[in-house]
Amino acid sequence: MAAEELGGAPHGEGVVGQLSDWVNDHIRTVLLGPSLVALFVVFIYPATMLLWLSLQNTRGIGETFEPAYNYGRIFTDPTFWNAVEKTLIYSTGSLILSVGAGLAIALALNKVLDSRVRNAYATLILISWAVPLSIVGVTWRWMFNGQLGVVNKLLIDLGILESSYSWLGNSLSAMVVVILADSWSRIPFAAVVLLAGLQSIPQEMYDAAKMDGATTLQTFRHVTLPYLRPSFFVAGLITWMFAFRAFAIPFSTTGGGPGGATETLAVYIHRFGIQLLDYGFASAVSVFLVAVTLIVATGYVYFILEQIEEIEV
Amino acid sequence: MSDTDHTTDGAAPTADEDRALSLELDGITKEYTEDDGSTVVAVDDVSLDVYEGEFIVLVGPSGCGKTTTLRIVAGLEQPTRGSLRIGGEDVAGREPRERDIAMVFQNYALYPHKTVRGNIAFPLKIRKYPDDEIETRVQDTADLLGIGELLDRHPADLSGGQQQRVALGRAIVRDPAVFLFDEPLSNLDAKLRIQMRTELNKLHDRVGRTSVYVTHDQVEAMTLSDRVVVMNDGTVQQVARPKTVYQQPANRFVAGFIGEPPMNFFPVTTSPEGDRLRVDADGFSLVLPPEITDTVAAWDGDTDRLELGIRPEAFEDAALVERSLAAGETFPAYVAVVEPMGPNTDLALRPDNRADDEAAEFTARVANETDAAAGETIEIAVDTTEIHLFDPETGENILA
């Protein structure tokens, strides 16, 4: 595109002039180039490598190109289906807990009329969101430690437990603990998104519901919930996407155990790729994980857009 | 409305044997405490009686307390002091749903996820009406408002005017004792607003329920109301029929608020001129007719210095006045701007001795045959029977 077409400066003289002419003539390249390079380095190249590796047989010495080999193994490995099941339980549990508790906190905060107090509190609760996930995992592992954990100590002191319980040694309780740890770190995000949604509901809507004779519960059902729907979907999708691909919390809390009871897909990929060095297979499972996430997220986003369109008057 | 003649003028109408009282506000006061601990009085000792079937409009500048007053009647706010009776019953502490009232909101407040049918039916569903009655009532209401075809649409698919009708429908469908309107037309464009105004008038004639309507638009106030309540700073300035508010404003505030273009005010000194009263402003003098002279003489306050009010309509281009004008009815004025309006022409004038002083400008509305041109000096006539005089201290209208 020539400078004249843009209504820009006339062609300049000297080195600076020539340089600025070149920039004007290649404005798209100049503006988009750096981000394209970054995108290539951090996304396109690794993603292509991942795809490429997933087509290699990496068992034994070296790599051999066998496109169907790893993908064929995925669906016949019984521990893969275990990981799928645990991932679904983990992500669903975390989704329900964090959005549910987030809603409760948001509703409470929305009653705080002083915006300074409300914002200060919303910022404070974000701290648990800011804690690195692996730290969260280690903290929860120690809290629920069978011999030294504070949870056992408290429960025994309160007379609820008679003796120490091995929380992380039992399949069911280990899953509950990792889900609790995961949602603990995601509740603030859900709360902040839902609070923003609550704040955007016009006061007039509550007044109108009151005039129409609605009780508090009916107002919640006919005004608050419908208006919050888009926020629910945003908070839910993002929470679910992260929980579905969760690695740091289950890995640092239980390492996937006991006996694979908390082995999510990401931990499963780590086991094959890093521990067993079968990175071809690990890549194939990764491709599967990314594909499922993308498909669900895309469908979800279209759904959200429709919802938002409906709500906008 | 034929019933209008029964309405008594004045802030506290005397007992009316023909019509029952629908709303009684007695000393309603609303105070808020600010963050810094200071108290703001939003509504200050408002008393008002509204008769069954009457259309009352609360009008005033923003922040005058009219909306707060309406919300107190609705039950959305509790008064700090004062009592409120609806249909003769004290409603203190009662929830809005226990008051048999409906309200139409400025931004319509429709439920976006419900269809038109769902919106109109909502108050009936909440009150657990039988399904077939809901169906008939919703259809009848929608037909009355001309939105019978839109029942299955969502609010987002409707124009502003249609949304407004749905909001009206949701209020009418319950057949409440009192309707409240909070600036319901302010979000519509000018043309639609005039159309909806006429329809509201017709609707009120048909439904005939007591209505309290809040607006900052004086044209809406004048055209819709049986009586106008002019408010300022949380207090009632005047309660009267629209014509009275215009012709006999109770004070300087009402005089300046009602009327478009607004009334012109001039500080004047008074002196006798024969048996008449003469007022001297900076740049012109007027000699007032005997009736006004007598009224001023009977006034028990100080009348040496007064505030003279002349509506733009009380001026006329002296060249166009057919009768012969006496001295003290005209004065020379410099023409700053000429604005032809169609049926008449608005002139921005300055007294001739202050032709360079923009602050001295006042507005005159003269017949459109005027030859006045900007930069000239013309002789301007004043209909001295139409002037107003205010106490400069209290703002009270001496002649009303």
XYZ file of C-alpha atoms in Angstrom:
713
model
C 0.000 0.000 0.000
C 1.522 3.296 -1.007
C 1.817 6.173 1.412
C -0.398 8.356 -0.771
C -3.232 5.876 -0.593
C -3.166 6.094 3.155
C -3.190 9.875 2.925
C 0.123 9.772 4.782
C 3.300 11.784 4.445
C 4.870 12.303 1.003
C 7.937 10.236 0.094
C 10.833 11.406 2.250
C 14.463 12.055 1.482
C 17.629 10.476 2.908
C 17.949 7.312 4.950
C 15.241 8.231 7.443
C 12.874 9.147 4.635
C 13.495 5.890 2.787
C 13.076 3.910 5.982
C 9.769 5.587 6.785
C 8.621 5.001 3.181
C 9.447 1.314 3.554
C 7.526 1.131 6.826
C 4.547 2.869 5.228
C 4.594 0.528 2.260
C 4.823 -2.602 4.410
C 2.651 -1.516 7.305
C 0.908 -4.874 7.696
C 4.180 -6.757 7.900
C 5.600 -4.279 10.383
C 2.601 -4.424 12.668
C 1.852 -8.141 12.526
C 5.380 -9.506 12.004
C 6.629 -9.591 15.608
C 3.499 -11.264 16.941
C 3.574 -13.804 14.097
C 7.173 -14.681 14.975
C 6.259 -15.076 18.641
C 3.223 -17.159 17.737
C 5.369 -19.411 15.560
C 8.004 -19.922 18.246
C 5.660 -20.634 21.145
C 2.720 -22.242 19.395
C 2.938 -23.278 15.753
C 6.346 -24.993 15.956
C 5.626 -26.919 19.203
C 2.154 -27.895 18.002
C 3.530 -29.185 14.713
C 6.285 -31.080 16.546
C 3.659 -32.579 18.840
C 1.593 -33.760 15.863
C 4.713 -35.098 14.170
C 5.913 -36.938 17.282
C 2.470 -38.457 17.809
C 2.930 -40.220 14.479
C 6.259 -41.807 15.527
C 6.833 -45.131 17.266
C 9.224 -44.121 20.077
C 9.366 -47.436 21.904
C 12.808 -48.972 21.702
C 15.790 -47.248 20.084
C 15.152 -44.162 17.907
C 11.970 -43.119 16.100
C 10.134 -44.862 13.292
C 7.282 -43.333 11.334
C 4.155 -45.369 12.104
C 1.164 -42.987 11.895
C -1.487 -45.332 13.358
C 0.659 -46.946 16.047
C 0.184 -44.567 19.022
C -3.415 -43.667 18.240
C -4.263 -47.346 18.069
C -2.698 -47.938 21.491
C -4.616 -45.084 23.168
C -7.968 -46.762 22.950
C -6.773 -50.218 23.979
C -4.837 -49.087 27.057
C -7.074 -49.696 30.115
C -5.197 -47.079 32.186
C -6.086 -44.486 29.504
C -9.800 -45.025 30.155
C -9.087 -44.810 33.881
C -7.413 -41.429 33.279
C -10.376 -40.249 31.182
C -12.775 -41.240 33.959
C -10.682 -39.547 36.679
C -10.322 -36.415 34.534
C -14.081 -36.192 34.071
C -14.748 -36.674 37.807
C -12.007 -34.205 38.712
C -13.036 -31.467 36.278
C -16.756 -31.832 36.955
C -16.221 -31.812 40.707
C -14.004 -28.757 40.560
C -16.397 -26.987 38.178
C -19.438 -27.495 40.424
C -17.591 -26.606 43.623
C -15.806 -23.520 42.355
C -18.776 -22.033 40.471
C -21.146 -22.907 43.347
C -18.959 -21.446 46.061
C -18.046 -18.548 43.745
C -21.756 -17.749 43.343
C -22.285 -17.796 47.107
C -19.372 -15.401 47.646
C -20.475 -13.155 44.766
C -24.043 -12.944 46.109
C -22.728 -12.023 49.543
C -20.308 -9.424 48.160
C -23.060 -7.946 45.991
C -24.937 -7.054 49.186
C -21.999 -4.902 50.311
C -23.085 -1.416 49.235
C -19.795 0.388 49.842
C -17.886 -0.174 46.601
C -14.509 0.369 48.286
C -15.113 -2.412 50.806
C -16.500 -4.660 48.070
C -13.549 -4.140 45.737
C -11.012 -4.533 48.536
C -12.567 -7.848 49.507
C -12.769 -9.068 45.915
C -9.077 -8.259 45.529
C -8.168 -10.045 48.774
C -9.856 -13.294 47.833
C -7.963 -13.270 44.544
C -4.832 -14.094 46.559
C -5.669 -17.797 46.640
C -6.077 -17.626 42.867
C -2.612 -16.116 42.556
C -0.863 -18.877 44.522
C 1.080 -21.129 42.082
C -0.797 -24.406 41.619
C 2.127 -26.620 42.587
C 2.411 -24.713 45.888
C -1.318 -25.256 46.411
C -0.794 -28.979 45.821
C 2.119 -29.259 48.252
C 0.234 -27.269 50.903
C -2.837 -29.479 50.651
C -0.689 -32.610 50.650
C 0.805 -31.582 54.009
C -2.520 -30.480 55.417
C -3.983 -33.903 54.677
C -0.847 -35.865 55.594
C -1.825 -38.998 57.529
C 0.716 -38.628 60.352
C 1.539 -34.914 60.515
C -1.411 -33.202 58.810
C -3.290 -30.386 60.492
C -6.623 -31.767 59.288
C -6.236 -35.000 61.209
C -5.039 -33.103 64.286
C -8.079 -30.781 64.204
C -10.563 -33.582 63.592
C -9.116 -35.645 66.437
C -9.048 -32.650 68.799
C -12.666 -31.938 67.967
C -13.530 -35.557 68.627
C -14.773 -36.213 65.095
C -12.031 -38.735 64.329
C -10.737 -41.278 66.799
C -7.409 -41.905 65.135
C -5.433 -40.609 62.162
C -6.967 -41.201 58.771
C -4.880 -41.690 55.643
C -6.679 -39.201 53.407
C -4.393 -39.582 50.448
C -4.095 -43.344 50.800
C -7.751 -43.971 50.019
C -8.994 -43.689 46.400
C -12.193 -41.811 47.217
C -10.828 -39.401 49.830
C -7.725 -38.717 47.713
C -9.988 -37.635 44.842
C -12.030 -35.443 47.211
C -8.863 -33.755 48.473
C -7.484 -32.963 44.999
C -10.886 -31.644 43.910
C -11.043 -29.460 47.042
C -7.521 -28.163 46.404
C -8.340 -27.452 42.763
C -11.552 -25.594 43.512
C -9.923 -23.681 46.373
C -7.621 -22.068 43.817
C -10.427 -21.414 41.273
C -13.262 -20.132 43.507
C -11.965 -16.516 43.520
C -11.949 -16.348 39.729
C -15.530 -17.645 39.532
C -16.562 -15.272 42.325
C -15.097 -12.217 40.573
C -16.659 -13.091 37.201
C -20.056 -13.736 38.803
C -19.820 -10.575 40.918
C -19.230 -8.555 37.750
C -22.307 -10.247 36.285
C -24.390 -9.398 39.355
C -23.240 -5.797 39.282
C -24.403 -5.439 35.689
C -28.023 -6.285 36.556
C -29.957 -2.982 36.514
C -31.531 -2.033 39.879
C -34.709 -1.326 37.898
C -35.088 -5.076 37.224
C -35.188 -5.847 40.938
C -37.657 -2.996 41.472
C -39.845 -4.259 38.621
C -39.864 -7.780 40.072
C -40.844 -6.347 43.456
C -43.693 -4.374 41.896
C -44.820 -7.482 40.020
C -45.091 -9.174 43.395
C -42.121 -11.533 43.235
C -40.633 -12.854 46.481
C -36.875 -12.902 47.077
C -36.645 -16.460 45.778
C -38.773 -15.691 42.711
C -36.658 -12.602 42.000
C -33.542 -14.768 42.148
C -35.076 -17.244 39.711
C -36.629 -14.765 37.260
C -34.105 -11.915 37.353
C -30.753 -12.875 38.887
C -30.249 -16.313 37.341
C -31.273 -15.425 33.759
C -29.101 -12.304 33.823
C -26.177 -14.298 35.239
C -26.352 -16.973 32.552
C -23.582 -15.530 30.348
C -21.325 -15.048 33.404
C -22.016 -18.632 34.469
C -20.956 -19.867 31.066
C -17.778 -17.798 31.025
C -16.769 -18.778 34.570
C -17.785 -22.401 33.930
C -15.965 -22.767 30.641
C -12.721 -21.300 31.888
C -12.824 -23.272 35.149
C -13.595 -26.473 33.291
C -10.907 -25.911 30.631
C -8.229 -25.542 33.272
C -9.511 -28.365 35.464
C -9.800 -30.705 32.471
C -6.132 -30.180 31.688
C -5.053 -30.051 35.355
C -1.577 -31.311 36.079
C 0.128 -29.360 38.882
C -2.406 -29.989 41.646
C -2.962 -33.750 41.232
C 0.723 -34.297 40.479
C 2.026 -32.371 43.498
C -0.691 -33.572 45.892
C -0.938 -37.292 45.135
C 1.245 -37.886 42.099
C -1.822 -39.482 40.527
C -2.168 -42.110 43.227
C -3.090 -44.109 45.067
C -2.988 -46.642 42.260
C -4.046 -44.191 39.582
C -7.075 -43.023 41.605
C -6.302 -39.364 40.884
C -4.420 -39.794 37.612
C -5.836 -37.163 35.304
C -4.981 -37.188 31.595
C -2.219 -34.628 32.074
C -0.615 -36.753 34.813
C -1.054 -39.799 32.554
C 0.759 -37.979 29.726
C 3.552 -37.072 32.138
C 3.882 -40.722 33.220
C 4.358 -41.955 29.652
C 6.316 -39.042 28.200
C 8.686 -38.207 31.036
C 8.846 -41.306 33.259
C 8.596 -44.024 30.606
C 10.172 -41.874 27.838
C 7.493 -43.024 25.377
C 7.020 -39.472 24.084
C 5.406 -40.578 20.841
C 2.507 -42.069 22.759
C 2.422 -39.135 25.207
C 2.181 -36.780 22.218
C -0.740 -38.718 20.770
C -2.639 -38.456 24.073
C -1.802 -34.739 24.217
C -3.273 -34.254 20.732
C -6.402 -36.041 21.965
C -6.595 -33.805 25.084
C -6.168 -30.572 23.093
C -8.685 -31.702 20.482
C -11.374 -32.490 23.082
C -10.776 -29.178 24.868
C -10.979 -27.199 21.618
C -14.137 -28.927 20.415
C -15.953 -28.428 23.719
C -14.738 -24.829 24.071
C -15.759 -23.888 20.524
C -19.246 -25.331 20.925
C -19.526 -23.566 24.246
C -18.499 -20.181 22.895
C -21.166 -20.332 20.173
C -23.673 -21.232 22.853
C -22.591 -18.285 25.022
C -22.837 -15.838 22.125
C -26.427 -16.894 21.528
C -27.237 -16.443 25.202
C -25.693 -13.000 25.289
C -27.611 -11.939 22.187
C -30.846 -12.920 23.867
C -30.143 -10.995 27.032
C -29.183 -7.738 25.309
C -32.211 -5.498 25.053
C -61.672 14.123 31.188
C -65.100 15.309 32.262
C -64.302 14.735 35.918
C -61.528 17.281 35.864
C -63.894 20.092 36.843
C -64.294 18.602 40.292
C -60.628 18.937 41.057
C -59.893 21.737 43.410
C -56.843 23.837 42.904
C -54.250 24.502 45.528
C -51.824 22.521 47.614
C -54.455 21.022 49.905
C -57.719 20.453 48.054
C -60.713 20.755 50.297
C -63.043 17.805 50.844
C -64.603 16.610 47.640
C -67.929 14.967 48.214
C -68.071 13.263 44.806
C -64.778 11.442 44.711
C -62.966 9.285 47.186
C -59.335 9.881 47.997
C -57.055 7.362 46.346
C -53.700 8.479 47.720
C -52.933 10.577 50.780
C -49.381 11.706 51.421
C -49.009 13.450 54.749
C -45.735 15.126 55.669
C -43.639 12.602 53.735
C -39.933 13.217 54.352
C -36.978 11.190 53.135
C -33.484 11.750 54.480
C -30.304 10.001 53.430
C -27.059 9.845 55.320
C -24.025 10.504 53.157
C -20.684 8.721 53.533
C -19.284 11.716 55.418
C -22.120 11.543 57.942
C -24.051 14.551 56.665
C -27.789 14.302 56.045
C -29.375 14.981 52.674
C -33.084 15.699 52.548
C -34.388 14.264 49.261
C -38.081 14.789 50.015
C -39.058 17.499 52.482
C -42.496 17.382 54.133
C -44.551 16.560 51.041
C -48.312 16.436 51.548
C -50.633 15.633 48.680
C -54.143 14.258 48.207
C -54.922 12.434 44.989
C -58.506 11.644 44.040
C -59.785 8.409 42.579
C -59.129 8.317 38.825
C -57.036 11.466 38.820
C -53.922 11.856 36.663
C -51.259 13.623 38.719
C -47.911 14.637 37.273
C -44.909 15.360 39.478
C -42.582 17.673 37.582
C -39.349 19.401 38.456
C -35.652 19.555 37.636
C -33.512 16.479 38.275
C -32.793 15.927 41.949
C -35.990 17.692 43.056
C -37.264 14.576 44.858
C -40.047 13.630 42.450
C -38.737 10.128 41.719
C -38.041 9.463 45.412
C -41.606 10.520 46.212
C -42.891 8.081 43.597
C -40.706 5.263 44.936
C -42.027 5.914 48.434
C -45.596 5.557 47.130
C -44.499 2.346 45.391
C -43.021 0.968 48.582
C -39.539 0.686 47.039
C -38.296 3.230 49.607
C -39.435 3.851 53.144
C -40.079 7.450 54.226
C -38.078 8.775 57.167
C -41.194 10.538 58.459
C -44.785 11.024 57.394
C -47.660 8.757 56.565
C -49.025 7.345 53.331
C -52.539 6.020 52.754
C -53.656 4.155 49.656
C -57.415 3.712 49.270
C -57.845 4.949 52.813
C -55.493 2.370 54.353
C -52.203 3.234 55.980
C -49.574 1.240 54.073
C -46.579 1.917 56.330
C -44.188 -1.028 56.242
C -46.126 -2.844 53.527
C -44.248 -4.497 50.670
C -44.967 -3.202 47.138
C -46.872 -6.408 46.343
C -49.279 -5.700 49.213
C -50.194 -2.233 47.920
C -52.284 -2.929 44.772
C -50.168 -0.642 42.608
C -48.245 -1.095 39.369
C -45.295 0.839 38.048
C -43.875 1.593 34.603
C -40.129 2.212 34.589
C -37.934 4.572 32.606
C -35.938 1.770 30.941
C -39.016 -0.485 30.718
C -37.354 -3.158 32.929
C -38.681 -6.018 30.810
C -37.466 -9.552 31.527
C -35.153 -10.081 28.536
C -35.354 -13.872 28.579
C -39.163 -13.932 28.623
C -41.404 -13.395 25.610
C -43.853 -10.499 25.473
C -46.512 -12.937 26.668
C -44.278 -14.087 29.536
C -43.563 -10.496 30.542
C -47.189 -9.394 30.625
C -48.310 -12.623 32.299
C -45.607 -12.517 34.989
C -47.455 -10.490 37.671
C -50.507 -12.751 37.206
C -48.440 -15.943 37.393
C -46.782 -14.739 40.585
C -50.257 -14.199 42.028
C -51.269 -17.704 40.894
C -54.147 -16.737 38.603
C -55.691 -19.693 36.730
C -54.061 -20.332 33.340
C -57.147 -19.626 31.222
C -57.731 -16.292 32.947
C -54.085 -15.328 32.424
C -54.424 -16.200 28.746
C -57.561 -14.050 28.259
C -56.230 -11.121 30.263
C -52.871 -11.084 28.458
C -54.570 -11.241 25.054
C -57.055 -8.475 25.965
C -54.310 -6.235 27.319
C -52.078 -6.821 24.311
C -54.967 -6.034 21.942
C -55.768 -2.865 23.871
C -52.166 -1.733 23.380
C -51.923 -2.907 19.777
C -49.219 -5.499 20.433
C -51.412 -8.595 20.034
C -49.233 -9.786 17.163
C -45.995 -9.571 19.121
C -46.809 -11.906 22.007
C -44.273 -14.580 21.085
C -41.353 -12.229 20.453
C -38.582 -11.383 22.881
C -38.043 -7.791 24.084
C -34.734 -7.610 22.186
C -36.669 -8.023 18.914
C -38.939 -5.038 19.614
C -38.571 -1.309 18.930
C -38.411 1.142 21.847
C -42.054 2.093 21.392
C -43.149 -1.548 21.367
C -41.089 -2.282 24.480
C -42.791 0.656 26.163
C -46.193 -0.834 25.325
C -45.171 -4.189 26.793
C -44.111 -2.398 29.979
C -47.512 -0.655 30.048
C -49.203 -3.988 29.435
C -47.441 -5.593 32.373
C -48.806 -2.780 34.582
C -52.354 -2.718 33.179
C -52.932 -6.486 33.115
C -53.339 -6.668 36.896
C -55.908 -3.863 36.969
C -54.324 -2.218 40.031
C -55.839 0.663 41.995
C -52.960 3.052 41.235
C -50.498 3.365 38.329
C -47.080 4.867 38.846
C -44.975 6.099 35.936
C -41.290 6.962 36.288
C -40.342 9.075 33.249
C -41.685 6.371 30.943
C -41.257 8.329 27.698
C -37.805 9.792 28.210
C -36.010 7.055 26.243
C -38.133 7.446 23.114
C -37.281 9.715 20.198
C -39.170 13.013 19.956
C -41.767 11.903 17.409
C -42.604 8.646 19.173
C -42.747 10.457 22.504
C -45.515 12.763 21.251
C -47.413 9.783 19.832
C -47.096 7.751 23.043
C -48.138 10.822 25.065
C -51.416 10.979 23.162
C -51.895 7.238 23.602
C -51.250 7.458 27.329
C -53.928 10.140 27.502
C -56.425 7.932 25.664
C -55.441 4.935 27.749
C -56.051 6.852 30.948
C -59.491 7.896 29.684
C -60.331 4.249 29.004
C -58.795 2.636 32.083
C -59.641 5.548 34.362
C -57.328 4.564 37.209
C -55.496 6.902 39.535
C -52.109 7.656 37.999
C -49.021 9.348 39.355
C -46.548 10.279 36.667
C -43.040 11.632 37.149
C -41.324 13.666 34.449
C -38.881 16.523 33.991
C -40.641 17.433 30.751
C -43.096 20.284 31.334
C -44.939 19.561 28.081
C -45.731 16.037 29.308
C -46.771 17.538 32.628
C -49.125 20.054 31.009
C -50.676 17.710 28.439
C -51.193 14.582 30.543
C -52.221 15.845 33.936
C -55.425 16.730 35.665
C -53.237 18.461 38.224
C -49.544 19.278 38.175
C -47.311 19.067 41.220
C -44.255 21.256 40.701
C -41.358 20.245 42.941
C -37.966 21.764 43.686
C -35.357 20.881 46.328
C -37.579 18.175 47.791
C -40.508 20.507 48.469
C -43.817 21.046 46.696
C -43.871 24.466 45.040
C -47.408 24.383 43.675
C -50.245 21.922 43.111
C -52.734 23.129 40.524
C -54.329 22.492 37.177
C -51.980 22.917 34.208
C -53.519 26.241 33.111
C -53.294 27.668 36.611
C -49.661 26.697 36.962
C -48.967 28.622 33.758
C -51.189 31.642 34.361
C -50.808 32.011 38.125
C -47.498 30.465 39.141
C -47.235 30.431 42.927
C -43.657 31.677 42.937
C -40.667 32.647 40.875
C -39.451 29.035 40.608
C -42.699 27.742 39.101
C -42.888 30.792 36.831
C -39.399 30.117 35.509
C -39.831 26.347 35.220
C -43.173 26.193 33.417
C -43.328 27.809 29.993
C -41.123 27.509 26.934
C -39.240 29.710 26.208
C -39.030 30.514 29.934
C -40.318 33.662 31.569
C -38.028 36.732 31.550
C -37.192 38.265 34.915
C -36.164 41.876 35.598
C -35.342 43.461 38.972
C -37.443 46.620 39.253
C -38.103 49.518 41.575
C -41.642 50.837 41.978
C -43.086 54.333 42.203
C -46.539 55.891 41.783
C -47.443 57.370 38.371
C -50.723 59.214 38.904
C -53.091 56.596 40.338
C -51.151 53.748 38.743
C -48.040 51.846 39.729
C -44.934 52.341 37.687
C -42.044 49.844 37.579
C -38.536 50.820 36.477
C -36.139 48.219 35.180
C -32.645 48.933 33.856
C -33.544 50.200 30.390
C -37.315 50.470 30.410
C -40.323 51.501 32.480
C -43.859 50.152 32.485
C -47.058 51.635 33.887
C -49.278 48.897 35.259
C -53.081 48.663 34.947
C -55.337 49.595 37.930
C -56.147 45.987 39.025
C -52.465 45.155 39.418
C -51.851 48.465 41.167
C -54.585 47.619 43.681
C -53.271 44.083 44.296
C -49.770 45.370 44.934
C -51.125 48.077 47.261
C -52.928 45.371 49.247
C -49.741 43.314 49.624
C -48.476 43.487 53.172
C -44.787 43.102 52.359
C -42.253 45.618 51.147
C -43.034 46.608 47.544
C -40.292 49.163 46.793
C -38.137 46.573 45.066
C -39.744 43.706 43.173
C -38.952 41.090 40.566
C -40.882 41.639 37.331
C -41.731 38.563 35.249
C -42.850 38.792 31.620
C -43.504 35.718 29.489
C -42.154 35.885 25.913
C -45.761 35.561 24.725
C -46.716 38.798 26.546
C -44.488 40.809 24.176
C -45.465 41.977 20.697
C -43.778 43.949 17.956
C -45.379 47.392 18.514
C -45.677 47.862 14.739
C -48.088 44.901 14.624
C -50.375 45.996 17.484
C -53.606 47.368 16.047
C -54.890 49.418 18.985
C -53.098 52.613 19.952
C -50.513 52.058 22.643
C -50.196 54.301 25.666
C -46.884 55.443 27.130
C -45.646 52.879 29.614
C -46.723 49.985 27.390
C -43.786 50.013 24.965
C -40.061 50.562 25.027
C -37.261 50.521 22.451
C -35.218 47.312 22.238
C -32.153 46.243 20.295
C -32.677 43.060 18.228
C -29.770 40.619 18.767
C -31.153 37.472 17.121
C -34.248 36.659 15.050
C -35.522 33.073 15.137
C -38.540 32.392 12.900
C -40.466 29.473 14.442
C -43.264 29.230 11.872
C -46.448 30.435 13.525
C -44.457 33.084 15.375
C -40.977 34.481 15.649
C -38.713 34.490 18.699
C -36.560 37.575 19.175
C -33.544 37.842 21.458
C -33.771 41.484 22.586
C -31.803 43.874 24.802
C -33.093 47.135 26.253
C -31.853 49.824 23.857
C -29.557 51.482 26.433
C -27.797 48.129 26.994
C -27.474 47.039 23.353
C -23.911 45.812 23.931
C -24.720 43.894 27.116
C -25.384 40.232 26.385
C -26.423 39.646 30.009
C -29.400 41.974 29.486
C -30.883 39.716 26.824
C -34.504 38.569 27.076
C -36.814 36.615 24.765
C -39.929 37.908 23.052
C -42.314 35.784 21.025
C -43.969 38.004 18.387
C -46.230 37.415 15.382
C -44.419 36.038 12.352
C -45.313 39.126 10.283
C -42.619 41.079 12.139
C -40.034 42.971 10.078
C -37.521 42.996 12.912
C -33.972 42.305 11.736
C -30.871 41.617 13.793
C -28.877 44.759 14.602
C -31.914 47.079 14.399
C -33.793 48.733 17.212
C -37.538 48.171 17.335
C -40.356 49.351 19.566
C -41.548 46.373 21.641
C -44.970 46.334 23.300
C -45.857 44.615 26.578
C -49.333 43.329 27.479
C -49.198 44.778 30.996
C -52.222 42.730 32.143
C -50.103 39.587 31.641
C -47.132 40.539 33.803
C -46.105 38.923 37.090
C -44.537 40.461 40.171
C -42.527 38.481 42.711
C -41.214 39.254 46.153
C -37.425 39.348 45.589
C -36.769 37.783 49.021
C -39.245 34.890 49.151
C -39.951 34.545 45.441
C -43.672 34.566 46.191
C -45.998 35.711 43.397
C -47.651 38.922 44.618
C -50.374 38.820 41.996
C -51.393 35.138 42.205
